[in-house]
PDB file of C-alpha atoms and ligand atoms in Angstrom:
ATOM      1  CA  MET Y  12      65.022 129.819 103.394  1.00 61.00           C
ATOM      2  CA  ASN Y  13      67.470 132.692 103.393  1.00 73.00           C
ATOM      3  CA  GLU Y  14      65.948 135.260 100.983  1.00 82.00           C
ATOM      4  CA  ARG Y  15      69.252 136.968 100.239  1.00 82.00           C
ATOM      5  CA  ALA Y  16      70.895 133.652  99.272  1.00 83.00           C
ATOM      6  CA  ILE Y  17      67.848 132.814  97.157  1.00 89.00           C
ATOM      7  CA  ASP Y  18      68.008 136.122  95.278  1.00 91.00           C
ATOM      8  CA  ASP Y  19      71.704 135.518  94.574  1.00 89.00           C
ATOM      9  CA  CYS Y  20      70.893 132.042  93.268  1.00 93.00           C
ATOM     10  CA  LEU Y  21      68.074 133.255  91.043  1.00 96.00           C
ATOM     11  CA  ALA Y  22      70.419 135.735  89.370  1.00 95.00           C
ATOM     12  CA  LEU Y  23      73.154 133.104  88.968  1.00 96.00           C
ATOM     13  CA  LEU Y  24      70.715 130.591  87.482  1.00 97.00           C
ATOM     14  CA  ARG Y  25      69.361 133.071  84.938  1.00 97.00           C
ATOM     15  CA  GLN Y  26      72.873 134.061  83.828  1.00 96.00           C
ATOM     16  CA  ALA Y  27      74.422 130.606  83.747  1.00 97.00           C
ATOM     17  CA  GLU Y  28      75.683 129.162  80.472  1.00 98.00           C
ATOM     18  CA  HIS Y  29      76.705 125.776  81.859  1.00 98.00           C
ATOM     19  CA  VAL Y  30      75.229 124.401  85.071  1.00 98.00           C
ATOM     20  CA  VAL Y  31      76.579 121.296  86.797  1.00 98.00           C
ATOM     21  CA  VAL Y  32      74.184 119.641  89.243  1.00 98.00           C
ATOM     22  CA  PHE Y  33      76.132 117.416  91.644  1.00 98.00           C
ATOM     23  CA  THR Y  34      73.911 115.177  93.751  1.00 98.00           C
ATOM     24  CA  GLY Y  35      74.295 112.871  96.739  1.00 98.00           C
ATOM     25  CA  ALA Y  36      72.044 110.571  98.725  1.00 97.00           C
ATOM     26  CA  GLY Y  37      70.058 113.521 100.144  1.00 97.00           C
ATOM     27  CA  VAL Y  38      68.401 114.111  96.760  1.00 98.00           C
ATOM     28  CA  SER Y  39      66.722 110.695  97.029  1.00 98.00           C
ATOM     29  CA  ALA Y  40      65.906 110.939 100.756  1.00 97.00           C
ATOM     30  CA  GLU Y  41      62.418 112.319 100.121  1.00 98.00           C
ATOM     31  CA  SER Y  42      61.727 109.298  97.891  1.00 98.00           C
ATOM     32  CA  GLY Y  43      62.231 107.140 100.990  1.00 96.00           C
ATOM     33  CA  ILE Y  44      65.728 105.916 100.191  1.00 94.00           C
ATOM     34  CA  PRO Y  45      68.028 106.074 103.216  1.00 91.00           C
ATOM     35  CA  THR Y  46      71.139 108.237 103.036  1.00 93.00           C
ATOM     36  CA  PHE Y  47      74.494 106.879 104.239  1.00 89.00           C
ATOM     37  CA  ARG Y  48      75.464 109.200 107.090  1.00 84.00           C
ATOM     38  CA  ASP Y  49      72.265 110.567 108.632  1.00 78.00           C
ATOM     39  CA  ALA Y  50      72.761 109.820 112.314  1.00 65.00           C
ATOM     40  CA  LEU Y  51      69.933 107.374 113.064  1.00 68.00           C
ATOM     41  CA  THR Y  52      68.666 106.206 109.686  1.00 74.00           C
ATOM     42  CA  GLY Y  53      71.765 106.270 107.472  1.00 80.00           C
ATOM     43  CA  LEU Y  54      72.902 102.964 105.954  1.00 80.00           C
ATOM     44  CA  TRP Y  55      76.356 103.390 107.501  1.00 76.00           C
ATOM     45  CA  ALA Y  56      74.791 104.068 110.911  1.00 78.00           C
ATOM     46  CA  LEU Y  57      73.116 100.640 110.713  1.00 80.00           C
ATOM     47  CA  HIS Y  58      75.810  98.605 108.955  1.00 83.00           C
ATOM     48  CA  ASP Y  59      79.583  98.518 108.865  1.00 87.00           C
ATOM     49  CA  PRO Y  60      80.541  99.401 105.280  1.00 88.00           C
ATOM     50  CA  MET Y  61      83.580  97.121 105.647  1.00 91.00           C
ATOM     51  CA  ASP Y  62      81.164  94.124 105.811  1.00 90.00           C
ATOM     52  CA  LEU Y  63      79.176  95.135 102.735  1.00 92.00           C
ATOM     53  CA  ALA Y  64      80.960  97.576 100.490  1.00 94.00           C
ATOM     54  CA  THR Y  65      84.515  96.356  99.918  1.00 96.00           C
ATOM     55  CA  PRO Y  66      86.045  93.786  97.531  1.00 97.00           C
ATOM     56  CA  ALA Y  67      87.256  91.828 100.601  1.00 96.00           C
ATOM     57  CA  ALA Y  68      83.712  91.641 102.006  1.00 96.00           C
ATOM     58  CA  PHE Y  69      82.442  90.177  98.714  1.00 97.00           C
ATOM     59  CA  GLU Y  70      85.260  87.635  98.633  1.00 96.00           C
ATOM     60  CA  ARG Y  71      84.569  86.641 102.245  1.00 95.00           C
ATOM     61  CA  ASP Y  72      80.776  86.393 102.006  1.00 95.00           C
ATOM     62  CA  PRO Y  73      79.388  86.911  98.486  1.00 96.00           C
ATOM     63  CA  ALA Y  74      75.836  85.872  99.486  1.00 95.00           C
ATOM     64  CA  LEU Y  75      75.657  88.488 102.273  1.00 93.00           C
ATOM     65  CA  VAL Y  76      76.893  91.267  99.986  1.00 95.00           C
ATOM     66  CA  TRP Y  77      74.802  90.253  96.944  1.00 95.00           C
ATOM     67  CA  GLY Y  78      71.708  89.852  99.180  1.00 92.00           C
ATOM     68  CA  TRP Y  79      72.179  93.334 100.628  1.00 92.00           C
ATOM     69  CA  TYR Y  80      72.436  94.977  97.205  1.00 93.00           C
ATOM     70  CA  GLU Y  81      69.458  92.948  95.944  1.00 92.00           C
ATOM     71  CA  TRP Y  82      67.516  94.239  98.947  1.00 90.00           C
ATOM     72  CA  ARG Y  83      68.447  97.804  97.986  1.00 91.00           C
ATOM     73  CA  ARG Y  84      67.542  97.172  94.344  1.00 92.00           C
ATOM     74  CA  GLN Y  85      64.200  95.712  95.357  1.00 90.00           C
ATOM     75  CA  GLN Y  86      63.543  98.626  97.696  1.00 89.00           C
ATOM     76  CA  LEU Y  87      64.146 100.994  94.790  1.00 92.00           C
ATOM     77  CA  GLN Y  88      61.451  99.304  92.724  1.00 89.00           C
ATOM     78  CA  SER Y  89      58.702 100.634  95.012  1.00 90.00           C
ATOM     79  CA  LYS Y  90      60.163 104.174  95.183  1.00 95.00           C
ATOM     80  CA  GLU Y  91      59.418 107.084  92.873  1.00 97.00           C
ATOM     81  CA  PRO Y  92      61.419 110.143  91.846  1.00 98.00           C
ATOM     82  CA  ASN Y  93      60.578 113.112  94.060  1.00 98.00           C
ATOM     83  CA  PRO Y  94      60.121 116.815  93.162  1.00 98.00           C
ATOM     84  CA  ALA Y  95      63.904 117.370  93.350  1.00 98.00           C
ATOM     85  CA  HIS Y  96      64.610 114.767  90.638  1.00 98.00           C
ATOM     86  CA  HIS Y  97      61.816 116.226  88.483  1.00 98.00           C
ATOM     87  CA  ALA Y  98      63.010 119.807  88.988  1.00 98.00           C
ATOM     88  CA  ILE Y  99      66.541 118.858  87.871  1.00 98.00           C
ATOM     89  CA  ALA Y 100      65.177 117.061  84.788  1.00 98.00           C
ATOM     90  CA  HIS Y 101      63.141 120.169  83.853  1.00 98.00           C
ATOM     91  CA  LEU Y 102      66.082 122.492  84.463  1.00 98.00           C
ATOM     92  CA  ALA Y 103      67.909 120.808  81.579  1.00 98.00           C
ATOM     93  CA  GLY Y 104      65.398 122.426  79.205  1.00 97.00           C
ATOM     94  CA  ARG Y 105      65.769 125.902  80.759  1.00 97.00           C
ATOM     95  CA  VAL Y 106      69.534 126.502  80.759  1.00 98.00           C
ATOM     96  CA  PRO Y 107      71.885 126.460  77.761  1.00 98.00           C
ATOM     97  CA  ARG Y 108      73.840 123.458  79.070  1.00 98.00           C
ATOM     98  CA  LEU Y 109      73.396 121.151  82.043  1.00 98.00           C
ATOM     99  CA  THR Y 110      75.572 118.288  83.246  1.00 98.00           C
ATOM    100  CA  LEU Y 111      74.191 116.007  85.937  1.00 98.00           C
ATOM    101  CA  VAL Y 112      76.770 114.222  88.084  1.00 98.00           C
ATOM    102  CA  THR Y 113      75.532 111.907  90.818  1.00 98.00           C
ATOM    103  CA  GLN Y 114      77.117 109.816  93.534  1.00 98.00           C
ATOM    104  CA  ASN Y 115      73.885 107.841  93.796  1.00 98.00           C
ATOM    105  CA  VAL Y 116      73.497 104.265  92.622  1.00 97.00           C
ATOM    106  CA  ASP Y 117      69.720 104.520  92.190  1.00 97.00           C
ATOM    107  CA  ASN Y 118      68.036 105.331  88.859  1.00 97.00           C
ATOM    108  CA  LEU Y 119      65.642 108.030  90.072  1.00 98.00           C
ATOM    109  CA  HIS Y 120      67.235 110.815  88.000  1.00 98.00           C
ATOM    110  CA  GLU Y 121      66.707 108.766  84.841  1.00 98.00           C
ATOM    111  CA  ARG Y 122      63.166 107.837  85.866  1.00 97.00           C
ATOM    112  CA  ALA Y 123      62.427 111.559  86.311  1.00 98.00           C
ATOM    113  CA  GLY Y 124      63.561 112.179  82.718  1.00 98.00           C
ATOM    114  CA  SER Y 125      67.235 113.172  83.054  1.00 98.00           C
ATOM    115  CA  SER Y 126      69.525 111.755  80.390  1.00 97.00           C
ATOM    116  CA  GLN Y 127      73.287 111.210  80.182  1.00 97.00           C
ATOM    117  CA  VAL Y 128      73.568 111.089  83.964  1.00 98.00           C
ATOM    118  CA  ILE Y 129      77.174 110.654  85.094  1.00 98.00           C
ATOM    119  CA  HIS Y 130      77.151 107.961  87.807  1.00 98.00           C
ATOM    120  CA  LEU Y 131      80.410 108.363  89.712  1.00 98.00           C
ATOM    121  CA  HIS Y 132      79.776 105.409  92.030  1.00 98.00           C
ATOM    122  CA  GLY Y 133      78.207 103.023  89.514  1.00 97.00           C
ATOM    123  CA  ASP Y 134      74.611 101.891  89.689  1.00 96.00           C
ATOM    124  CA  LEU Y 135      72.499  99.102  91.126  1.00 95.00           C
ATOM    125  CA  GLN Y 136      71.116  98.091  87.731  1.00 94.00           C
ATOM    126  CA  SER Y 137      74.463  97.194  86.112  1.00 95.00           C
ATOM    127  CA  PRO Y 138      75.996  94.128  87.775  1.00 97.00           C
ATOM    128  CA  ARG Y 139      78.998  92.524  86.137  1.00 97.00           C
ATOM    129  CA  CYS Y 140      81.243  89.491  86.512  1.00 98.00           C
ATOM    130  CA  SER Y 141      83.651  89.895  89.437  1.00 97.00           C
ATOM    131  CA  VAL Y 142      86.458  88.342  87.369  1.00 97.00           C
ATOM    132  CA  CYS Y 143      86.010  89.088  83.644  1.00 98.00           C
ATOM    133  CA  ALA Y 144      83.654  92.122  83.997  1.00 96.00           C
ATOM    134  CA  THR Y 145      81.126  90.724  81.508  1.00 97.00           C
ATOM    135  CA  PRO Y 146      77.878  92.634  82.119  1.00 97.00           C
ATOM    136  CA  HIS Y 147      75.159  90.538  83.730  1.00 96.00           C
ATOM    137  CA  VAL Y 148      71.717  91.001  82.196  1.00 93.00           C
ATOM    138  CA  LEU Y 149      69.134  91.412  84.945  1.00 88.00           C
ATOM    139  CA  GLY Y 150      65.680  89.918  84.537  1.00 79.00           C
ATOM    140  CA  PRO Y 151      62.628  92.194  84.577  1.00 74.00           C
ATOM    141  CA  ASP Y 152      62.269  94.029  87.890  1.00 70.00           C
ATOM    142  CA  THR Y 153      59.092  92.036  88.505  1.00 67.00           C
ATOM    143  CA  ASP Y 154      61.332  88.941  88.827  1.00 68.00           C
ATOM    144  CA  LEU Y 155      63.236  90.409  91.783  1.00 71.00           C
ATOM    145  CA  PRO Y 156      63.286  88.029  94.756  1.00 69.00           C
ATOM    146  CA  SER Y 157      61.326  89.223  97.748  1.00 73.00           C
ATOM    147  CA  THR Y 158      64.267  90.134  99.937  1.00 72.00           C
ATOM    148  CA  ALA Y 159      64.425  91.230 103.525  1.00 72.00           C
ATOM    149  CA  GLN Y 160      67.309  93.362 104.703  1.00 73.00           C
ATOM    150  CA  GLY Y 161      70.104  91.020 105.738  1.00 73.00           C
ATOM    151  CA  SER Y 162      68.959  88.099 103.499  1.00 83.00           C
ATOM    152  CA  ARG Y 163      71.738  86.057 101.992  1.00 90.00           C
ATOM    153  CA  ILE Y 164      71.343  85.356  98.286  1.00 92.00           C
ATOM    154  CA  ASP Y 165      73.946  83.557  96.200  1.00 95.00           C
ATOM    155  CA  PRO Y 166      75.106  85.773  93.351  1.00 96.00           C
ATOM    156  CA  PRO Y 167      74.380  84.497  89.852  1.00 95.00           C
ATOM    157  CA  ALA Y 168      77.217  82.951  87.828  1.00 96.00           C
ATOM    158  CA  CYS Y 169      78.815  84.775  84.919  1.00 97.00           C
ATOM    159  CA  VAL Y 170      77.546  83.410  81.570  1.00 96.00           C
ATOM    160  CA  ARG Y 171      81.065  83.606  80.176  1.00 97.00           C
ATOM    161  CA  CYS Y 172      83.399  82.326  82.910  1.00 98.00           C
ATOM    162  CA  ASN Y 173      81.057  81.056  85.632  1.00 97.00           C
ATOM    163  CA  SER Y 174      82.567  83.319  88.320  1.00 97.00           C
ATOM    164  CA  PRO Y 175      80.249  85.149  90.743  1.00 97.00           C
ATOM    165  CA  VAL Y 176      78.508  88.260  89.450  1.00 97.00           C
ATOM    166  CA  ARG Y 177      79.015  91.367  91.606  1.00 98.00           C
ATOM    167  CA  PRO Y 178      76.995  94.572  92.041  1.00 97.00           C
ATOM    168  CA  GLY Y 179      77.933  97.318  89.564  1.00 97.00           C
ATOM    169  CA  VAL Y 180      78.761  99.833  92.264  1.00 97.00           C
ATOM    170  CA  VAL Y 181      82.056 101.311  93.416  1.00 97.00           C
ATOM    171  CA  TRP Y 182      83.244  99.906  96.719  1.00 97.00           C
ATOM    172  CA  PHE Y 183      85.612 101.431  99.270  1.00 94.00           C
ATOM    173  CA  GLY Y 184      89.178 101.053  98.059  1.00 93.00           C
ATOM    174  CA  GLU Y 185      88.178 100.843  94.372  1.00 96.00           C
ATOM    175  CA  SER Y 186      88.761 103.341  91.588  1.00 96.00           C
ATOM    176  CA  LEU Y 187      85.870 105.279  90.151  1.00 97.00           C
ATOM    177  CA  PRO Y 188      84.831 104.553  86.541  1.00 96.00           C
ATOM    178  CA  GLU Y 189      87.459 106.375  84.488  1.00 96.00           C
ATOM    179  CA  GLN Y 190      85.219 107.977  81.868  1.00 97.00           C
ATOM    180  CA  ALA Y 191      82.671 109.151  84.457  1.00 98.00           C
ATOM    181  CA  LEU Y 192      85.418 110.671  86.595  1.00 97.00           C
ATOM    182  CA  GLN Y 193      87.000 112.435  83.633  1.00 98.00           C
ATOM    183  CA  ASP Y 194      83.659 113.807  82.383  1.00 98.00           C
ATOM    184  CA  ALA Y 195      82.676 114.987  85.865  1.00 98.00           C
ATOM    185  CA  PHE Y 196      85.929 116.845  86.548  1.00 98.00           C
ATOM    186  CA  GLU Y 197      85.974 118.305  83.050  1.00 98.00           C
ATOM    187  CA  SER Y 198      82.472 119.757  83.427  1.00 98.00           C
ATOM    188  CA  ALA Y 199      83.272 121.047  86.928  1.00 98.00           C
ATOM    189  CA  GLY Y 200      86.263 122.872  85.439  1.00 97.00           C
ATOM    190  CA  LEU Y 201      84.212 124.412  82.612  1.00 97.00           C
ATOM    191  CA  CYS Y 202      80.886 125.280  84.250  1.00 98.00           C
ATOM    192  CA  ASP Y 203      79.925 128.703  85.552  1.00 96.00           C
ATOM    193  CA  LEU Y 204      77.487 127.429  88.191  1.00 97.00           C
ATOM    194  CA  LEU Y 205      77.558 124.244  90.261  1.00 97.00           C
ATOM    195  CA  LEU Y 206      74.665 123.172  92.478  1.00 97.00           C
ATOM    196  CA  SER Y 207      75.731 120.681  95.122  1.00 96.00           C
ATOM    197  CA  VAL Y 208      72.600 118.963  96.429  1.00 97.00           C
ATOM    198  CA  GLY Y 209      72.223 116.565  99.370  1.00 96.00           C
ATOM    199  CA  THR Y 210      75.787 115.432  99.897  1.00 95.00           C
ATOM    200  CA  SER Y 211      77.923 115.374 103.028  1.00 93.00           C
ATOM    201  CA  GLY Y 212      80.987 116.014 100.865  1.00 92.00           C
ATOM    202  CA  VAL Y 213      83.216 113.567 102.705  1.00 91.00           C
ATOM    203  CA  VAL Y 214      83.880 110.845 100.126  1.00 92.00           C
ATOM    204  CA  GLN Y 215      86.840 111.431  97.825  1.00 93.00           C
ATOM    205  CA  PRO Y 216      87.471 111.982  95.003  1.00 95.00           C
ATOM    206  CA  ALA Y 217      83.830 112.955  94.322  1.00 96.00           C
ATOM    207  CA  ALA Y 218      83.917 115.579  97.077  1.00 95.00           C
ATOM    208  CA  LEU Y 219      86.580 117.498  95.148  1.00 96.00           C
ATOM    209  CA  ILE Y 220      84.178 118.307  92.314  1.00 97.00           C
ATOM    210  CA  PRO Y 221      82.689 121.466  93.913  1.00 96.00           C
ATOM    211  CA  GLU Y 222      86.234 122.539  94.894  1.00 95.00           C
ATOM    212  CA  VAL Y 223      87.372 122.275  91.282  1.00 97.00           C
ATOM    213  CA  ALA Y 224      84.422 124.371  90.130  1.00 97.00           C
ATOM    214  CA  LEU Y 225      85.217 127.013  92.785  1.00 95.00           C
ATOM    215  CA  GLN Y 226      88.897 127.099  91.853  1.00 95.00           C
ATOM    216  CA  GLN Y 227      87.988 127.631  88.208  1.00 95.00           C
ATOM    217  CA  GLY Y 228      85.874 130.651  89.148  1.00 95.00           C
ATOM    218  CA  ALA Y 229      82.394 129.088  89.060  1.00 96.00           C
ATOM    219  CA  ASN Y 230      79.744 129.953  91.617  1.00 96.00           C
ATOM    220  CA  VAL Y 231      78.814 127.071  93.898  1.00 95.00           C
ATOM    221  CA  ILE Y 232      75.490 126.733  95.706  1.00 94.00           C
ATOM    222  CA  HIS Y 233      75.176 124.082  98.383  1.00 94.00           C
ATOM    223  CA  ILE Y 234      71.670 122.834  99.248  1.00 95.00           C
ATOM    224  CA  ASN Y 235      71.236 120.783 102.409  1.00 94.00           C
ATOM    225  CA  PRO Y 236      68.798 120.776 105.363  1.00 95.00           C
ATOM    226  CA  GLU Y 237      71.709 120.479 107.823  1.00 91.00           C
ATOM    227  CA  PRO Y 238      73.628 123.740 108.204  1.00 84.00           C
ATOM    228  CA  GLY Y 239      76.959 122.093 109.039  1.00 72.00           C
ATOM    229  CA  GLN Y 240      77.004 119.614 106.129  1.00 67.00           C
ATOM    230  CA  GLY Y 241      79.329 119.920 103.158  1.00 64.00           C
ATOM    231  CA  GLN Y 242      82.928 120.714 103.817  1.00 65.00           C
ATOM    232  CA  TYR Y 243      83.100 123.519 101.282  1.00 69.00           C
ATOM    233  CA  SER Y 244      84.080 127.096 102.000  1.00 74.00           C
ATOM    234  CA  GLY Y 245      83.257 130.035  99.750  1.00 76.00           C
ATOM    235  CA  VAL Y 246      79.898 128.654  98.665  1.00 86.00           C
ATOM    236  CA  THR Y 247      76.387 130.071  98.906  1.00 90.00           C
ATOM    237  CA  ARG Y 248      74.306 127.883 101.198  1.00 91.00           C
ATOM    238  CA  ILE Y 249      70.598 127.296 101.083  1.00 93.00           C
ATOM    239  CA  GLN Y 250      69.284 125.388 104.053  1.00 93.00           C
ATOM    240  CA  GLY Y 251      66.351 123.146 103.194  1.00 95.00           C
ATOM    241  CA  LYS Y 252      65.236 119.887 101.661  1.00 97.00           C
ATOM    242  CA  ALA Y 253      66.042 119.339  98.007  1.00 98.00           C
ATOM    243  CA  GLY Y 254      62.422 118.454  97.161  1.00 98.00           C
ATOM    244  CA  GLN Y 255      61.277 121.842  98.431  1.00 97.00           C
ATOM    245  CA  VAL Y 256      64.218 124.102  97.568  1.00 97.00           C
ATOM    246  CA  LEU Y 257      64.857 123.044  93.961  1.00 98.00           C
ATOM    247  CA  PRO Y 258      61.299 123.356  92.579  1.00 98.00           C
ATOM    248  CA  GLU Y 259      60.922 126.730  94.282  1.00 96.00           C
ATOM    249  CA  LEU Y 260      64.290 128.014  93.097  1.00 96.00           C
ATOM    250  CA  PHE Y 261      63.901 126.889  89.480  1.00 97.00           C
ATOM    251  CA  GLY Y 262      60.219 127.918  89.401  1.00 96.00           C
ATOM    252  CA  ARG Y 263      61.125 131.444  90.534  1.00 96.00           C
ATOM    253  CA  ALA Y 264      64.113 131.691  88.203  1.00 96.00           C
ATOM    254  CA  PHE Y 265      62.278 130.575  85.063  1.00 95.00           C
ATOM    255  CA  GLY Y 266      58.570 130.356  85.895  1.00 81.00           C
TER     256      GLY Y 266
HETATM  257  P1  LIG D 310      75.638 111.019 102.903  1.00 76.73           P
HETATM  258  O1  LIG D 310      74.707 110.087 103.579  1.00 76.73           O
HETATM  259  O2  LIG D 310      77.055 111.074 103.361  1.00 76.73           O
HETATM  260  O3  LIG D 310      75.055 112.501 103.008  1.00 76.73           O
HETATM  261  C1  LIG D 310      73.699 112.765 102.699  1.00 76.73           C
HETATM  262  C2  LIG D 310      73.475 114.249 102.832  1.00 76.73           C
HETATM  263  O4  LIG D 310      72.148 114.526 102.460  1.00 76.73           O
HETATM  264  C3  LIG D 310      73.660 114.769 104.267  1.00 76.73           C
HETATM  265  O5  LIG D 310      74.487 115.931 104.216  1.00 76.73           O
HETATM  266  C4  LIG D 310      72.232 115.146 104.707  1.00 76.73           C
HETATM  267  O6  LIG D 310      72.212 116.270 105.578  1.00 76.73           O
HETATM  268  C5  LIG D 310      71.617 115.488 103.356  1.00 76.73           C
HETATM  269  N1  LIG D 310      70.144 115.342 103.277  1.00 76.73           N
HETATM  270  C6  LIG D 310      69.323 114.543 104.002  1.00 76.73           C
HETATM  271  N2  LIG D 310      68.051 114.726 103.599  1.00 76.73           N
HETATM  272  C7  LIG D 310      68.061 115.640 102.593  1.00 76.73           C
HETATM  273  C8  LIG D 310      67.061 116.247 101.772  1.00 76.73           C
HETATM  274  N3  LIG D 310      65.767 115.945 101.894  1.00 76.73           N
HETATM  275  N4  LIG D 310      67.455 117.172 100.848  1.00 76.73           N
HETATM  276  C9  LIG D 310      68.769 117.500 100.713  1.00 76.73           C
HETATM  277  N5  LIG D 310      69.742 116.962 101.460  1.00 76.73           N
HETATM  278  C10 LIG D 310      69.399 116.050 102.388  1.00 76.73           C
HETATM  279  O7  LIG D 310      75.523 110.717 101.327  1.00 76.73           O
HETATM  280  P2  LIG D 310      76.545 111.117 100.155  1.00 76.73           P
HETATM  281  O8  LIG D 310      77.157 112.440 100.388  1.00 76.73           O
HETATM  282  O9  LIG D 310      75.837 110.866  98.879  1.00 76.73           O
HETATM  283  O10 LIG D 310      79.542 105.856  98.281  1.00 76.73           O
HETATM  284  O11 LIG D 310      77.652 109.996 100.347  1.00 76.73           O
HETATM  285  C11 LIG D 310      78.694 109.897  99.444  1.00 76.73           C
HETATM  286  C12 LIG D 310      79.063 108.452  99.232  1.00 76.73           C
HETATM  287  O12 LIG D 310      79.287 107.815 100.497  1.00 76.73           O
HETATM  288  C13 LIG D 310      77.968 107.599  98.615  1.00 76.73           C
HETATM  289  O13 LIG D 310      77.903 107.690  97.211  1.00 76.73           O
HETATM  290  C14 LIG D 310      78.372 106.214  99.041  1.00 76.73           C
HETATM  291  C15 LIG D 310      78.717 106.484 100.485  1.00 76.73           C
HETATM  292  O14 LIG D 310      79.635 105.600 101.056  1.00 76.73           O
HETATM  293  C16 LIG D 310      79.731 104.599  97.908  1.00 76.73           C
HETATM  294  O15 LIG D 310      78.933 103.705  98.167  1.00 76.73           O
HETATM  295  C17 LIG D 310      81.004 104.412  97.155  1.00 76.73           C
END
């Protein structure tokens, strides 16, 4: 790790009044959950998102889409939060104010102890009716079907209107949840330090969040093992894996 960048970050962390932590798929990579755009292993390297993550795909083949998200939900059941999720949860007790904004649809931040997580892209645990939006109550995780990747599973029917239930995630071409979007942009505009962790920064409007923080005069630190990732200029970069960098950084700042 670049010692000069680290020293800058330690000072910024100790001074910060309001920290926003903005996470992407990279924060869950060390838990064994694939990212989207890593060249060989990313979900979008293996699948065409237009077949799985659009309203049209669900209309065309609901069993394919529901089966794929059930496979991801089942996969999550055997995964655990990693040191990055735990470090972020602990940071909340060390700084005056912390807002956690994630693009991830897993629940690993919550399972590590973070609360009031802003999920910009929805989450795997909150399916709803595709027509009337009535929430669908999932059975206990132990009831999850044993699903292989690519299995087709018919979606359940809505208890209210009998239409197919859909995953509670944001698909390409859809709007982000209004309240989450508003809260995320508001905190980016008010914070004095934003940590952007494990995101390629290519999906809008989420990718604008670090830009907003920068424009409002906050310091932005970008943490990613790949030097070229993250389209942001004017940020401090720390090259490394979230599960190594965050515990070390927060441990040195407050330990
Ligand atoms: P991406 O897959 O686009 O980017 C993951 C980032 O994590 C890359 O920059 C990797 O270099 C980095 N990374 C990999 N391992 C890491 C580690 N151990 N520690 C830190 N970083 C690591 O994922 P996102 O940026 O989250 O949207 O993608 C944004 C959105 O695109 C997702 O929310 C999803 C996807 O389409 C929807 O599904 C709507």
